């Protein structure tokens, strides 16, 4: 194997060198066009151009999409240009560390999250009602999500009950191998070898890279007990540190290029990914079913401006896939994409929430988990003024059932306010209605009273996931 390594300086090259196969013949070229071997001895080439066209070589190793693009424009086959950013930025180290810790600590968790960058940002895993490992990350397509899910659900001591599958609006079209970031998939080589298609064959990987790098996941699992203390402080809510780095509101620069970014998924090269991704999504659901795990699918929200630019046919395509999938293998769905969020304080990117926005989604997930855990029907009664009147017999029966949770929502009597004139939490009509409902029903067993109005306005009742709502029509 003959390799040209094109990096900015000696120090960067030295950082990469331990990961390369010792038998590989290496030509190193820095940004000043100094051409040497791996021992920094000069080679008979004047510059990178002469090296490329006057010598035989198998691959170019470099760092950064910009240089890859330059080399491609120079006429070099992109399949022979490997971006080793995943090594030099320690991406693979973090992922292997997470995979090893997950396998050995899996019994601590009841739920996992998978998905791309939007999923990594879109949930506050540390606020979940059950102990949760957030396995979502940037540059994670559905295939990678499936493999993380499989690793968690099939681990020998797994106690996972819920699998949260976060879907971006472009999830069906996203295939990492079709993007400029395809070499990032090699950061999973040691973890998912033999389970996913990589841009290099196993033979090429063995000829290029050192055995310790290729098998670091297996070796780390064998040696876990001796190094268990290193894993003690791993934050499974943000194991790769992405959420911490991106926990900020939208900046002015966030709108730059947003139009092309939203519409790029409509390109022809991503069209055929939809069919294979639909099958992978079904595999995720089947994996959950076979392991007695409840899948919770969350269509993640985007900023309203981004949503207005996103191709409507791609949204319809995803919805159609979810509709077909649900008829085969049932799952719980939270459609946060339908929300019309436009507060920049809730987003870190036009297509991804920060921790403030993620709290909204987390509330909905928690409400669903709470309901699933309780295994009870949720019934709501809307009380106008605090008197259930004709609904009282139904209420009395419902609140005595062991399989039912009853909620009362107080609103002022119909005759006390005009339609279209909202009232606030300090409105005497609402205070009176709330007081009456507390007086009449507050001490009753199996009855929860919800404040329908707060200082911020009307309460979002969607997270309560009521199965039935009863109310009296005004006479």
Tab-separated table of C-alpha atoms in Angstrom:
chain	number	residue	atom	x	y	z
A	1	UNK	CA	0.000	0.000	0.000
A	2	UNK	CA	1.446	3.361	-1.070
A	3	UNK	CA	-0.097	6.424	0.556
A	4	UNK	CA	0.294	10.160	0.150
A	5	UNK	CA	-0.409	12.017	3.400
A	6	UNK	CA	-1.256	15.657	2.764
A	7	UNK	CA	-1.415	17.589	6.054
A	8	UNK	CA	-0.587	21.094	7.180
A	9	UNK	CA	2.490	20.387	9.321
A	10	UNK	CA	4.779	17.806	10.916
A	11	UNK	CA	2.935	17.847	14.242
A	12	UNK	CA	-0.377	16.865	12.646
A	13	UNK	CA	1.366	14.108	10.693
A	14	UNK	CA	2.969	12.768	13.863
A	15	UNK	CA	-0.471	12.604	15.491
A	16	UNK	CA	-1.764	10.494	12.602
A	17	UNK	CA	1.268	8.232	12.173
A	18	UNK	CA	0.558	5.803	15.086
A	19	UNK	CA	-2.766	4.886	13.475
A	20	UNK	CA	-1.233	3.878	10.137
A	21	UNK	CA	-0.038	0.405	9.177
A	22	UNK	CA	3.735	0.209	9.659
A	23	UNK	CA	4.132	-1.629	6.368
A	24	UNK	CA	2.479	1.143	4.350
A	25	UNK	CA	4.808	3.209	2.192
A	26	UNK	CA	4.091	6.818	3.100
A	27	UNK	CA	4.830	10.040	1.263
A	28	UNK	CA	4.248	13.080	3.460
A	29	UNK	CA	3.553	16.514	1.981
A	30	UNK	CA	3.002	19.594	4.169
A	31	UNK	CA	1.346	22.879	3.216
A	32	UNK	CA	4.743	24.286	2.175
A	33	UNK	CA	5.137	21.509	-0.430
A	34	UNK	CA	7.929	19.740	1.456
A	35	UNK	CA	7.878	16.101	0.315
A	36	UNK	CA	9.374	13.480	2.677
A	37	UNK	CA	8.923	9.894	3.808
A	38	UNK	CA	7.447	9.048	7.231
A	39	UNK	CA	10.855	9.610	8.805
A	40	UNK	CA	10.965	13.122	7.298
A	41	UNK	CA	13.700	12.201	4.849
A	42	UNK	CA	13.406	14.192	1.568
A	43	UNK	CA	11.950	12.424	-1.491
A	44	UNK	CA	12.738	13.294	-5.126
A	45	UNK	CA	9.580	15.320	-5.780
A	46	UNK	CA	9.417	19.090	-6.030
A	47	UNK	CA	5.786	19.542	-4.952
A	48	UNK	CA	2.428	17.855	-4.507
A	49	UNK	CA	1.543	18.094	-8.210
A	50	UNK	CA	4.709	16.269	-9.279
A	51	UNK	CA	4.173	13.718	-6.524
A	52	UNK	CA	0.607	13.043	-7.679
A	53	UNK	CA	1.293	12.669	-11.371
A	54	UNK	CA	4.853	11.291	-11.436
A	55	UNK	CA	4.437	8.495	-8.899
A	56	UNK	CA	2.154	5.555	-8.242
A	57	UNK	CA	-0.002	5.695	-5.126
A	58	UNK	CA	-3.183	4.095	-3.774
A	59	UNK	CA	-4.775	6.726	-1.514
A	60	UNK	CA	-4.391	10.309	-0.352
A	61	UNK	CA	-4.986	10.967	3.341
A	62	UNK	CA	-5.830	14.540	4.239
A	63	UNK	CA	-7.937	16.597	6.647
A	64	UNK	CA	-10.968	18.761	5.905
A	65	UNK	CA	-13.641	18.867	3.210
A	66	UNK	CA	-12.072	21.967	1.662
A	67	UNK	CA	-8.856	20.155	0.705
A	68	UNK	CA	-10.822	17.121	-0.466
A	69	UNK	CA	-12.838	19.383	-2.747
A	70	UNK	CA	-9.678	21.037	-4.071
A	71	UNK	CA	-8.111	17.685	-4.883
A	72	UNK	CA	-11.303	16.520	-6.546
A	73	UNK	CA	-11.365	19.664	-8.682
A	74	UNK	CA	-7.747	18.871	-9.518
A	75	UNK	CA	-8.966	15.689	-11.200
A	76	UNK	CA	-8.270	13.178	-8.419
A	77	UNK	CA	-10.795	10.364	-7.980
A	78	UNK	CA	-12.708	11.282	-4.751
A	79	UNK	CA	-12.910	7.596	-3.815
A	80	UNK	CA	-9.125	7.687	-3.304
A	81	UNK	CA	-9.135	10.821	-1.094
A	82	UNK	CA	-9.667	9.886	2.554
A	83	UNK	CA	-10.492	12.621	5.053
A	84	UNK	CA	-8.875	11.485	8.317
A	85	UNK	CA	-10.535	14.206	10.371
A	86	UNK	CA	-12.355	11.490	12.333
A	87	UNK	CA	-8.967	10.380	13.716
A	88	UNK	CA	-7.277	13.737	14.192
A	89	UNK	CA	-10.340	15.196	15.951
A	90	UNK	CA	-10.708	12.120	18.187
A	91	UNK	CA	-14.235	11.418	16.890
A	92	UNK	CA	-13.606	7.680	16.794
A	93	UNK	CA	-12.104	7.739	20.324
A	94	UNK	CA	-15.250	9.327	21.759
A	95	UNK	CA	-17.534	6.902	19.939
A	96	UNK	CA	-15.570	3.823	20.956
A	97	UNK	CA	-15.484	5.113	24.536
A	98	UNK	CA	-19.267	5.517	24.447
A	99	UNK	CA	-19.846	2.098	22.875
A	100	UNK	CA	-17.690	0.349	25.470
A	101	UNK	CA	-19.344	2.207	28.352
A	102	UNK	CA	-22.835	1.503	26.981
A	103	UNK	CA	-22.216	-2.226	26.735
A	104	UNK	CA	-20.871	-2.401	30.268
A	105	UNK	CA	-23.335	0.007	31.894
A	106	UNK	CA	-26.448	-0.893	29.905
A	107	UNK	CA	-28.288	-2.274	32.952
A	108	UNK	CA	-28.421	1.287	34.359
A	109	UNK	CA	-30.726	2.552	31.606
A	110	UNK	CA	-34.403	2.210	30.784
A	111	UNK	CA	-34.409	4.247	27.585
A	112	UNK	CA	-32.115	5.267	24.749
A	113	UNK	CA	-32.226	8.040	22.158
A	114	UNK	CA	-30.991	7.633	18.586
A	115	UNK	CA	-30.966	10.039	15.652
A	116	UNK	CA	-28.903	12.714	13.965
A	117	UNK	CA	-27.719	16.111	15.213
A	118	UNK	CA	-31.283	17.379	15.685
A	119	UNK	CA	-31.976	14.429	18.004
A	120	UNK	CA	-28.721	14.961	19.904
A	121	UNK	CA	-29.816	18.557	20.543
A	122	UNK	CA	-33.579	18.044	20.703
A	123	UNK	CA	-33.891	16.114	23.980
A	124	UNK	CA	-32.705	16.881	27.504
A	125	UNK	CA	-31.893	13.289	28.391
A	126	UNK	CA	-30.919	14.244	31.933
A	127	UNK	CA	-34.518	15.446	32.476
A	128	UNK	CA	-36.184	12.213	31.330
A	129	UNK	CA	-38.322	10.416	33.906
A	130	UNK	CA	-36.260	7.275	33.361
A	131	UNK	CA	-32.488	6.888	33.162
A	132	UNK	CA	-31.600	7.580	29.535
A	133	UNK	CA	-28.560	7.265	27.273
A	134	UNK	CA	-28.479	9.757	24.410
A	135	UNK	CA	-26.798	7.892	21.540
A	136	UNK	CA	-27.767	10.464	18.898
A	137	UNK	CA	-25.061	12.542	17.249
A	138	UNK	CA	-24.231	14.608	14.209
A	139	UNK	CA	-23.559	12.750	10.935
A	140	UNK	CA	-25.731	9.843	12.094
A	141	UNK	CA	-28.069	8.477	9.442
A	142	UNK	CA	-30.822	5.921	10.006
A	143	UNK	CA	-28.484	2.978	9.416
A	144	UNK	CA	-26.133	4.174	12.143
A	145	UNK	CA	-29.101	4.852	14.440
A	146	UNK	CA	-30.259	1.274	13.878
A	147	UNK	CA	-26.844	-0.105	14.809
A	148	UNK	CA	-26.672	1.963	18.014
A	149	UNK	CA	-30.181	0.793	18.860
A	150	UNK	CA	-29.212	-2.819	18.193
A	151	UNK	CA	-26.117	-2.466	20.381
A	152	UNK	CA	-28.243	-1.166	23.275
A	153	UNK	CA	-31.233	-3.489	22.984
A	154	UNK	CA	-29.304	-6.725	22.431
A	155	UNK	CA	-26.596	-6.172	25.046
A	156	UNK	CA	-26.599	-9.103	27.505
A	157	UNK	CA	-27.784	-7.113	30.543
A	158	UNK	CA	-30.065	-4.654	28.731
A	159	UNK	CA	-33.146	-3.412	30.616
A	160	UNK	CA	-34.239	-0.905	27.985
A	161	UNK	CA	-37.999	-0.293	27.919
A	162	UNK	CA	-38.262	2.721	25.612
A	163	UNK	CA	-36.431	3.633	22.412
A	164	UNK	CA	-36.771	7.276	21.387
A	165	UNK	CA	-36.145	7.592	17.644
A	166	UNK	CA	-35.633	11.227	16.654
A	167	UNK	CA	-36.398	12.052	13.031
A	168	UNK	CA	-35.332	15.206	11.214
A	169	UNK	CA	-37.567	16.248	8.305
A	170	UNK	CA	-34.836	14.988	5.942
A	171	UNK	CA	-34.293	11.662	7.781
A	172	UNK	CA	-35.550	9.543	4.873
A	173	UNK	CA	-33.201	11.223	2.396
A	174	UNK	CA	-30.106	11.250	4.606
A	175	UNK	CA	-27.463	8.657	3.780
A	176	UNK	CA	-24.020	9.508	5.170
A	177	UNK	CA	-22.291	7.661	2.317
A	178	UNK	CA	-23.784	10.104	-0.203
A	179	UNK	CA	-22.489	13.215	1.531
A	180	UNK	CA	-19.129	14.971	1.637
A	181	UNK	CA	-18.765	13.645	5.203
A	182	UNK	CA	-18.808	9.972	4.140
A	183	UNK	CA	-15.337	9.264	5.578
A	184	UNK	CA	-16.711	10.027	9.044
A	185	UNK	CA	-18.351	6.589	8.886
A	186	UNK	CA	-14.881	5.088	9.421
A	187	UNK	CA	-15.055	6.364	13.005
A	188	UNK	CA	-17.529	3.485	13.552
A	189	UNK	CA	-15.354	0.846	11.882
A	190	UNK	CA	-14.088	-0.796	15.052
A	191	UNK	CA	-17.571	-0.755	16.634
A	192	UNK	CA	-19.789	-1.863	13.738
A	193	UNK	CA	-17.343	-3.755	11.531
A	194	UNK	CA	-19.241	-6.266	9.409
A	195	UNK	CA	-22.600	-4.590	10.092
A	196	UNK	CA	-22.487	-1.552	7.805
A	197	UNK	CA	-21.072	-0.617	4.431
A	198	UNK	CA	-17.914	1.479	4.649
A	199	UNK	CA	-16.308	3.444	1.810
A	200	UNK	CA	-13.249	1.149	2.059
A	201	UNK	CA	-13.042	-2.645	1.971
A	202	UNK	CA	-11.731	-4.599	4.967
A	203	UNK	CA	-8.579	-5.396	2.993
A	204	UNK	CA	-7.953	-1.712	2.284
A	205	UNK	CA	-8.591	-0.810	5.926
A	206	UNK	CA	-6.106	-3.459	7.103
A	207	UNK	CA	-3.472	-2.285	4.636
A	208	UNK	CA	-3.933	1.361	5.654
A	209	UNK	CA	-4.448	1.311	9.403
A	210	UNK	CA	-2.828	-0.199	12.482
A	211	UNK	CA	-4.358	-3.303	14.096
A	212	UNK	CA	-4.837	-1.539	17.442
A	213	UNK	CA	-6.935	1.129	15.725
A	214	UNK	CA	-8.974	-1.399	13.729
A	215	UNK	CA	-9.800	-3.490	16.818
A	216	UNK	CA	-9.840	-0.860	19.552
A	217	UNK	CA	-13.506	-1.529	20.472
A	218	UNK	CA	-12.983	-5.262	21.060
A	219	UNK	CA	-9.723	-4.670	22.919
A	220	UNK	CA	-11.317	-1.998	25.128
A	221	UNK	CA	-14.175	-4.334	26.079
A	222	UNK	CA	-11.710	-7.044	27.090
A	223	UNK	CA	-9.799	-4.564	29.241
A	224	UNK	CA	-12.853	-2.750	30.623
A	225	UNK	CA	-12.562	-4.033	34.192
A	226	UNK	CA	-9.001	-2.766	34.508
A	227	UNK	CA	-9.987	0.704	33.304
A	228	UNK	CA	-13.570	0.950	34.603
A	229	UNK	CA	-12.766	4.056	36.660
A	230	UNK	CA	-12.133	5.997	33.425
A	231	UNK	CA	-15.790	5.575	32.490
A	232	UNK	CA	-17.246	6.645	35.835
A	233	UNK	CA	-17.806	10.279	34.896
A	234	UNK	CA	-19.217	9.770	31.381
A	235	UNK	CA	-22.276	11.972	30.877
A	236	UNK	CA	-24.691	9.781	28.936
A	237	UNK	CA	-27.022	12.752	28.430
A	238	UNK	CA	-24.357	14.326	26.210
A	239	UNK	CA	-21.653	11.662	25.804
A	240	UNK	CA	-19.931	13.221	22.781
A	241	UNK	CA	-20.075	16.768	24.161
A	242	UNK	CA	-22.034	18.093	21.178
A	243	UNK	CA	-24.947	19.461	23.161
A	244	UNK	CA	-22.695	21.455	25.464
A	245	UNK	CA	-20.923	23.062	22.517
A	246	UNK	CA	-24.151	23.998	20.774
A	247	UNK	CA	-26.202	25.238	23.724
A	248	UNK	CA	-26.734	28.796	22.492
A	249	UNK	CA	-29.523	30.804	20.800
A	250	UNK	CA	-29.644	31.508	17.069
A	251	UNK	CA	-27.183	34.104	15.826
A	252	UNK	CA	-27.482	36.295	12.772
A	253	UNK	CA	-25.147	33.986	10.881
A	254	UNK	CA	-27.672	31.168	11.311
A	255	UNK	CA	-29.714	32.411	8.356
A	256	UNK	CA	-26.757	32.316	5.959
A	257	UNK	CA	-27.291	29.568	3.413
A	258	UNK	CA	-30.431	28.310	5.128
A	259	UNK	CA	-32.425	28.329	1.884
A	260	UNK	CA	-30.020	26.033	0.048
A	261	UNK	CA	-29.549	23.881	3.156
A	262	UNK	CA	-33.291	23.288	3.508
A	263	UNK	CA	-33.710	22.398	-0.153
A	264	UNK	CA	-30.565	20.357	-0.742
A	265	UNK	CA	-32.277	17.142	0.349
A	266	UNK	CA	-34.453	17.336	-2.755
A	267	UNK	CA	-31.403	16.644	-4.937
A	268	UNK	CA	-31.508	13.594	-7.202
A	269	UNK	CA	-28.601	11.889	-5.449
A	270	UNK	CA	-30.626	11.541	-2.242
A	271	UNK	CA	-33.821	10.356	-3.933
A	272	UNK	CA	-33.055	6.626	-3.854
A	273	UNK	CA	-31.974	6.738	-0.211
A	274	UNK	CA	-35.632	7.083	0.813
A	275	UNK	CA	-36.509	3.482	-0.029
A	276	UNK	CA	-33.596	1.893	1.820
A	277	UNK	CA	-34.068	4.221	4.800
A	278	UNK	CA	-37.753	3.280	4.995
A	279	UNK	CA	-36.682	-0.358	5.271
A	280	UNK	CA	-34.106	0.509	7.933
A	281	UNK	CA	-36.767	2.375	9.907
A	282	UNK	CA	-38.942	-0.747	9.782
A	283	UNK	CA	-35.934	-2.732	11.033
A	284	UNK	CA	-35.702	-0.318	13.996
A	285	UNK	CA	-39.353	-0.975	14.861
A	286	UNK	CA	-38.938	-4.738	14.461
A	287	UNK	CA	-35.851	-4.638	16.691
A	288	UNK	CA	-37.920	-2.891	19.371
A	289	UNK	CA	-40.775	-5.375	19.026
A	290	UNK	CA	-38.473	-8.400	19.229
A	291	UNK	CA	-36.897	-7.041	22.413
A	292	UNK	CA	-40.160	-5.950	24.059
A	293	UNK	CA	-39.226	-2.270	23.820
A	294	UNK	CA	-41.720	0.530	23.138
A	295	UNK	CA	-40.618	2.734	20.220
A	296	UNK	CA	-41.337	6.450	20.647
A	297	UNK	CA	-40.883	8.237	17.327
A	298	UNK	CA	-40.417	12.000	17.515
A	299	UNK	CA	-40.595	14.184	14.430
A	300	UNK	CA	-38.316	16.964	15.601
A	301	UNK	CA	-39.215	20.644	15.146
A	302	UNK	CA	-37.398	23.172	13.005
A	303	UNK	CA	-37.592	26.952	12.992
A	304	UNK	CA	-40.718	28.225	11.253
A	305	UNK	CA	-38.603	30.008	8.610
A	306	UNK	CA	-36.665	26.833	7.836
A	307	UNK	CA	-39.951	24.937	7.686
A	308	UNK	CA	-41.338	27.373	5.121
A	309	UNK	CA	-38.345	26.645	2.867
A	310	UNK	CA	-38.278	22.877	3.281
A	311	UNK	CA	-39.724	20.960	0.286
A	312	UNK	CA	-43.307	19.993	1.086
A	313	UNK	CA	-43.043	16.759	-0.912
A	314	UNK	CA	-40.274	15.522	1.404
A	315	UNK	CA	-42.455	16.167	4.439
A	316	UNK	CA	-45.301	14.261	2.758
A	317	UNK	CA	-42.871	11.447	1.911
A	318	UNK	CA	-41.859	11.053	5.552
A	319	UNK	CA	-45.469	11.176	6.746
A	320	UNK	CA	-46.481	8.522	4.215
A	321	UNK	CA	-43.659	6.266	5.393
A	322	UNK	CA	-44.690	6.668	9.027
A	323	UNK	CA	-48.314	5.914	8.149
A	324	UNK	CA	-47.354	2.691	6.351
A	325	UNK	CA	-44.939	1.642	9.096
A	326	UNK	CA	-47.488	2.124	11.868
A	327	UNK	CA	-49.891	-0.280	10.174
A	328	UNK	CA	-47.217	-2.989	10.317
A	329	UNK	CA	-45.560	-2.318	13.688
A	330	UNK	CA	-47.310	0.112	16.076
A	331	UNK	CA	-45.307	2.895	17.704
A	332	UNK	CA	-45.977	6.070	19.648
A	333	UNK	CA	-45.597	9.297	17.666
A	334	UNK	CA	-44.915	12.834	18.837
A	335	UNK	CA	-45.189	15.230	15.900
A	336	UNK	CA	-43.159	18.196	17.117
A	337	UNK	CA	-42.460	19.159	13.489
A	338	UNK	CA	-46.068	20.366	13.361
A	339	UNK	CA	-45.288	23.009	15.987
A	340	UNK	CA	-44.796	26.480	14.595
A	341	UNK	CA	-41.730	27.431	16.644
A	342	UNK	CA	-40.120	30.735	15.728
A	343	UNK	CA	-38.364	31.861	18.895
A	344	UNK	CA	-34.650	32.021	18.168
A	345	UNK	CA	-33.939	31.573	21.877
A	346	UNK	CA	-35.036	27.927	21.514
A	347	UNK	CA	-32.753	26.979	18.603
A	348	UNK	CA	-29.016	26.524	18.184
A	349	UNK	CA	-29.463	26.051	14.452
A	350	UNK	CA	-32.409	26.605	12.134
A	351	UNK	CA	-32.968	22.843	12.102
A	352	UNK	CA	-32.003	21.996	15.687
A	353	UNK	CA	-33.117	23.049	19.172
A	354	UNK	CA	-30.946	24.091	22.090
A	355	UNK	CA	-31.608	23.002	25.691
A	356	UNK	CA	-34.391	25.588	26.111
A	357	UNK	CA	-36.291	24.323	23.084
A	358	UNK	CA	-35.429	20.718	23.942
A	359	UNK	CA	-37.305	21.140	27.227
A	360	UNK	CA	-40.558	21.422	25.239
A	361	UNK	CA	-39.940	18.114	23.498
A	362	UNK	CA	-38.743	16.470	26.701
A	363	UNK	CA	-41.998	17.405	28.477
A	364	UNK	CA	-43.974	15.588	25.786
A	365	UNK	CA	-41.734	12.514	25.910
A	366	UNK	CA	-41.946	12.381	29.705
A	367	UNK	CA	-45.723	12.643	29.627
A	368	UNK	CA	-45.881	9.730	27.216
A	369	UNK	CA	-43.462	7.609	29.252
A	370	UNK	CA	-45.401	8.401	32.417
A	371	UNK	CA	-48.619	7.288	30.756
A	372	UNK	CA	-47.084	4.138	29.309
A	373	UNK	CA	-45.560	3.293	32.684
A	374	UNK	CA	-48.844	3.800	34.527
A	375	UNK	CA	-50.799	1.770	31.940
A	376	UNK	CA	-53.954	3.737	32.701
A	377	UNK	CA	-56.620	5.493	30.661
A	378	UNK	CA	-56.560	9.291	31.016
A	379	UNK	CA	-59.901	11.030	31.179
A	380	UNK	CA	-60.390	14.806	31.367
A	381	UNK	CA	-63.491	16.713	32.459
A	382	UNK	CA	-63.836	20.382	31.541
A	383	UNK	CA	-65.714	22.077	34.361
A	384	UNK	CA	-67.316	25.434	33.684
A	385	UNK	CA	-67.374	27.113	37.052
A	386	UNK	CA	-66.459	24.053	39.044
A	387	UNK	CA	-69.771	22.186	38.860
A	388	UNK	CA	-69.808	18.999	36.783
A	389	UNK	CA	-73.641	18.993	36.735
A	390	UNK	CA	-74.756	16.319	34.232
A	391	UNK	CA	-71.240	14.854	34.048
A	392	UNK	CA	-71.068	14.059	37.770
A	393	UNK	CA	-72.334	10.446	37.440
A	394	UNK	CA	-69.719	9.702	34.773
A	395	UNK	CA	-67.020	11.373	36.830
A	396	UNK	CA	-67.918	9.388	39.968
A	397	UNK	CA	-67.677	6.106	38.061
A	398	UNK	CA	-64.421	7.029	36.362
A	399	UNK	CA	-62.580	8.185	39.463
A	400	UNK	CA	-63.275	4.893	41.208
A	401	UNK	CA	-61.717	2.773	38.459
A	402	UNK	CA	-58.235	1.394	39.095
A	403	UNK	CA	-57.331	1.586	35.420
A	404	UNK	CA	-58.224	5.269	35.016
A	405	UNK	CA	-56.616	8.608	35.878
A	406	UNK	CA	-59.074	11.511	36.093
A	407	UNK	CA	-58.200	15.155	35.425
A	408	UNK	CA	-60.377	18.209	36.008
A	409	UNK	CA	-59.877	21.442	34.064
A	410	UNK	CA	-61.603	24.541	35.399
A	411	UNK	CA	-62.799	27.336	33.111
A	412	UNK	CA	-65.178	30.172	33.978
A	413	UNK	CA	-68.886	29.585	33.361
A	414	UNK	CA	-69.927	30.253	29.779
A	415	UNK	CA	-72.072	33.224	30.726
A	416	UNK	CA	-69.195	34.926	32.579
A	417	UNK	CA	-67.126	35.861	29.563
A	418	UNK	CA	-67.508	36.678	25.898
A	419	UNK	CA	-66.059	34.372	23.265
A	420	UNK	CA	-62.842	35.666	21.764
A	421	UNK	CA	-61.845	37.553	24.910
A	422	UNK	CA	-59.156	35.531	26.661
A	423	UNK	CA	-58.692	35.844	30.401
A	424	UNK	CA	-55.463	35.645	32.405
A	425	UNK	CA	-54.410	33.826	35.557
A	426	UNK	CA	-55.397	36.817	37.712
A	427	UNK	CA	-58.841	37.232	36.150
A	428	UNK	CA	-61.425	37.031	38.923
A	429	UNK	CA	-63.645	34.786	36.776
A	430	UNK	CA	-60.872	32.220	36.459
A	431	UNK	CA	-59.831	32.519	40.125
A	432	UNK	CA	-63.436	31.885	41.147
A	433	UNK	CA	-63.777	28.871	38.846
A	434	UNK	CA	-60.491	27.398	40.091
A	435	UNK	CA	-61.529	27.972	43.709
A	436	UNK	CA	-64.862	26.224	43.169
A	437	UNK	CA	-63.324	23.160	41.566
A	438	UNK	CA	-60.767	22.842	44.362
A	439	UNK	CA	-63.513	23.181	46.977
A	440	UNK	CA	-65.848	20.667	45.339
A	441	UNK	CA	-63.401	18.035	44.076
A	442	UNK	CA	-59.906	18.800	45.404
A	443	UNK	CA	-60.056	16.175	48.138
A	444	UNK	CA	-61.417	13.408	45.901
A	445	UNK	CA	-59.297	10.319	45.306
A	446	UNK	CA	-57.865	9.674	41.832
A	447	UNK	CA	-58.520	13.271	40.796
A	448	UNK	CA	-55.908	15.687	39.491
A	449	UNK	CA	-56.800	19.340	38.953
A	450	UNK	CA	-55.005	21.190	36.185
A	451	UNK	CA	-54.576	24.937	35.988
A	452	UNK	CA	-55.758	25.798	32.494
A	453	UNK	CA	-54.310	29.316	32.655
A	454	UNK	CA	-50.980	30.558	34.022
A	455	UNK	CA	-49.105	33.818	33.909
A	456	UNK	CA	-47.872	32.801	30.452
A	457	UNK	CA	-51.372	32.169	29.118
A	458	UNK	CA	-53.236	28.986	28.294
A	459	UNK	CA	-51.575	25.728	29.322
A	460	UNK	CA	-50.498	23.305	26.590
A	461	UNK	CA	-52.667	20.270	27.242
A	462	UNK	CA	-51.171	18.108	24.488
A	463	UNK	CA	-48.507	16.517	26.723
A	464	UNK	CA	-51.229	15.096	28.985
A	465	UNK	CA	-52.265	12.704	26.210
A	466	UNK	CA	-55.892	12.432	27.280
A	467	UNK	CA	-57.752	9.430	25.903
A	468	UNK	CA	-61.154	11.035	26.447
A	469	UNK	CA	-62.358	14.566	27.174
A	470	UNK	CA	-65.830	15.275	28.574
A	471	UNK	CA	-67.523	18.680	28.685
A	472	UNK	CA	-70.989	20.149	28.974
A	473	UNK	CA	-72.384	22.317	26.261
A	474	UNK	CA	-73.858	25.572	27.466
A	475	UNK	CA	-77.631	25.648	27.531
